[in-house]
PDB file of C-alpha atoms in Angstrom:
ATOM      1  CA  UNK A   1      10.899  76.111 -21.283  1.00  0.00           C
ATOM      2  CA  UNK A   2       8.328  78.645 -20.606  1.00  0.00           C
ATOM      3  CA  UNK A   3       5.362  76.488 -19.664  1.00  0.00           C
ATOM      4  CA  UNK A   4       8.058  74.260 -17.020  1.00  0.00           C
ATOM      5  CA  UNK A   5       9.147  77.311 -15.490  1.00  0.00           C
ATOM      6  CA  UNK A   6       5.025  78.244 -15.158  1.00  0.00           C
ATOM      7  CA  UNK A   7       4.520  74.735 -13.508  1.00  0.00           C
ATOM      8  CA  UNK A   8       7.542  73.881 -11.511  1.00  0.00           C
ATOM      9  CA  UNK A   9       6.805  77.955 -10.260  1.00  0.00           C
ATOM     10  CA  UNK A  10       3.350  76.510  -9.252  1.00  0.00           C
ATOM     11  CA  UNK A  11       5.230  73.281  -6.073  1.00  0.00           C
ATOM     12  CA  UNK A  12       4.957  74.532  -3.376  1.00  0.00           C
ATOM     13  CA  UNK A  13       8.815  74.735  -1.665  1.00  0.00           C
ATOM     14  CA  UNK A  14      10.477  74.559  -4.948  1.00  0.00           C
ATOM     15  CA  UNK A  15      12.488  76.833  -3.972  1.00  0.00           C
ATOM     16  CA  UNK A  16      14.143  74.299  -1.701  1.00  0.00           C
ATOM     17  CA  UNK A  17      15.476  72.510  -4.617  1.00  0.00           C
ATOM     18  CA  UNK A  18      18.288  74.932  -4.125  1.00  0.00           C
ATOM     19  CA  UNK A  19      18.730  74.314  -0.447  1.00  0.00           C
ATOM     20  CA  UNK A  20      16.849  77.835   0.110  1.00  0.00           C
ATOM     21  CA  UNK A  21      14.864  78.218   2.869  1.00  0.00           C
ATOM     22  CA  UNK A  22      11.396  80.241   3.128  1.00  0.00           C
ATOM     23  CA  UNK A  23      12.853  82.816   4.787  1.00  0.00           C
ATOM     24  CA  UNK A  24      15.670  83.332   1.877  1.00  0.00           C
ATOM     25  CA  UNK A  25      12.709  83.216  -0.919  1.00  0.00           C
ATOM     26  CA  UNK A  26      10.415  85.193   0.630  1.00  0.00           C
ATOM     27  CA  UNK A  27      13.830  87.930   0.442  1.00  0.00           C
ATOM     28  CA  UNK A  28      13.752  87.909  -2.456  1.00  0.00           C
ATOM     29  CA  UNK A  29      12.896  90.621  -5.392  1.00  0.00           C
ATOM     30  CA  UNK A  30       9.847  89.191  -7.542  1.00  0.00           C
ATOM     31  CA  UNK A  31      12.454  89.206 -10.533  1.00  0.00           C
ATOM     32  CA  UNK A  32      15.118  87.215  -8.702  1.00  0.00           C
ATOM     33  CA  UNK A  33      12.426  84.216  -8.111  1.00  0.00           C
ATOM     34  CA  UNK A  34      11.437  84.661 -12.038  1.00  0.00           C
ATOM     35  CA  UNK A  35      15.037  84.114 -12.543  1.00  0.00           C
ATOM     36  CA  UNK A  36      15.375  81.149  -9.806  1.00  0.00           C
ATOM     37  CA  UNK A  37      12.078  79.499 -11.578  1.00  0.00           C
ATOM     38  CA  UNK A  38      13.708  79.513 -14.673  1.00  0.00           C
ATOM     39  CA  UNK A  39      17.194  77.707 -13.318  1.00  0.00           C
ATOM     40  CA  UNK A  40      14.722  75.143 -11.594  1.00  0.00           C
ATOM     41  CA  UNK A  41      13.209  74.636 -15.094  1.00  0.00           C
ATOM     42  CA  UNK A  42      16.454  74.171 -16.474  1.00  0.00           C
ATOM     43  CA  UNK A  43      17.891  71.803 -14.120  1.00  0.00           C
ATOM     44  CA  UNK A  44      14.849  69.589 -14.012  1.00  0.00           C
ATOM     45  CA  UNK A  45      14.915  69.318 -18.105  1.00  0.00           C
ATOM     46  CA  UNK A  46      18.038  68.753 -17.771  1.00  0.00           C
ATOM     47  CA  UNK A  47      17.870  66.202 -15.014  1.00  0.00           C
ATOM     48  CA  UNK A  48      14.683  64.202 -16.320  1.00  0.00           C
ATOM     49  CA  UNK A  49      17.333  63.198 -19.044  1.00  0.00           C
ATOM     50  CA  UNK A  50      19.024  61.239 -16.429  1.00  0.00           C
ATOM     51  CA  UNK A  51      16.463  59.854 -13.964  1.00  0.00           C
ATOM     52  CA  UNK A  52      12.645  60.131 -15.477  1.00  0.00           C
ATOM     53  CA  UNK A  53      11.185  61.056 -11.673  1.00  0.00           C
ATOM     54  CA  UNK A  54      12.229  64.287  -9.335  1.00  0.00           C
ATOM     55  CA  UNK A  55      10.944  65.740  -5.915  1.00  0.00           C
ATOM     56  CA  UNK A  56      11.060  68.876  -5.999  1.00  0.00           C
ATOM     57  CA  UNK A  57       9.651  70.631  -2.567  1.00  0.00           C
ATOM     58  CA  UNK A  58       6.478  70.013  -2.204  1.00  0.00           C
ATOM     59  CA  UNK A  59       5.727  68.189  -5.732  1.00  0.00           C
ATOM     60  CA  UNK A  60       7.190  65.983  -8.435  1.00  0.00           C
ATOM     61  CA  UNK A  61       8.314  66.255 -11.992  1.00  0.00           C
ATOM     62  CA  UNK A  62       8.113  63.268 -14.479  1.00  0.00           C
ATOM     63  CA  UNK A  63       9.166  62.438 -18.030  1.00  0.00           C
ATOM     64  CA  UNK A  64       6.204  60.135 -19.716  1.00  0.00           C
ATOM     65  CA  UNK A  65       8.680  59.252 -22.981  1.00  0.00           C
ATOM     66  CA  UNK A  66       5.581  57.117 -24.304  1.00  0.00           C
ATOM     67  CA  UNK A  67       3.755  60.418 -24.525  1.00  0.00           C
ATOM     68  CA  UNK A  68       6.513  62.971 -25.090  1.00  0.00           C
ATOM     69  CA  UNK A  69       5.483  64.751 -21.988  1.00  0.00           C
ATOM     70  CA  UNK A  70       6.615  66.130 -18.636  1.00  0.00           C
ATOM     71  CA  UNK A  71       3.900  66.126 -15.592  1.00  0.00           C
ATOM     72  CA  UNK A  72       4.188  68.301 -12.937  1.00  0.00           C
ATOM     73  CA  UNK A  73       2.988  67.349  -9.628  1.00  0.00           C
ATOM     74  CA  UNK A  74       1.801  70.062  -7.630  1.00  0.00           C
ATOM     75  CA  UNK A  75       1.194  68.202  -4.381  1.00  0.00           C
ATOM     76  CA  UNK A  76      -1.657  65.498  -3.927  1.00  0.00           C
ATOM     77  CA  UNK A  77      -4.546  67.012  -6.367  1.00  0.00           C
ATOM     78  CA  UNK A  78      -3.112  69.269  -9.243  1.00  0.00           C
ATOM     79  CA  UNK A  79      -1.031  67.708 -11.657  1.00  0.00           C
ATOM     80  CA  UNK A  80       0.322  70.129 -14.936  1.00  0.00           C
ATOM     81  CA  UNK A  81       1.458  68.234 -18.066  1.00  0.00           C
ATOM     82  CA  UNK A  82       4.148  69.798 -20.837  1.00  0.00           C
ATOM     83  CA  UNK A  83       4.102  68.787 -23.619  1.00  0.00           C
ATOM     84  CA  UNK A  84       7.175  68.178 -25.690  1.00  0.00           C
ATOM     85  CA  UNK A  85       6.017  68.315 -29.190  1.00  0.00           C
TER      86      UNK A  85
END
């Protein structure tokens, strides 16, 4: 869970998964978005379980079952990969 919180902390807008705005996130203590991160991680896991593709802000998150991994989109050019294994 450690490396998806690192990557899904790395989209830009994640925080929006959570219907926060900027303004809300930028409020926030650095812990309190450490803890955020770590729900987002949690809920995508737990989500790619259901559907294998998620927006989240300005990025994606996909479950590549062939390959046991999860990709991380982090907008057009980066992509992060975590593996499962």
């Amino acid at each position: 869970m450690k490396d998806l919180t690192e990557a899904v902390s790395g989209i830009e807008g994640s925080y929006s998964f959570f219907d926060m705005s900027k303004e809300e996130w930028e409020e926030l203590a650095p812990a309190e978005r450490g803890e955020i991160m770590e729900a987002l991680a949690d809920d995508v896991f737990y989500g790619l379980g259901q559907e294998p593709f998620m927006k989240v802000g300005d990025g994606a998150v996909a479950y590549r079952p062939k390959y046991h991994v999860i990709e991380v989109s982090l907008g057009d050019k980066e992509v992060r990969i975590v593996r499962l294994t």
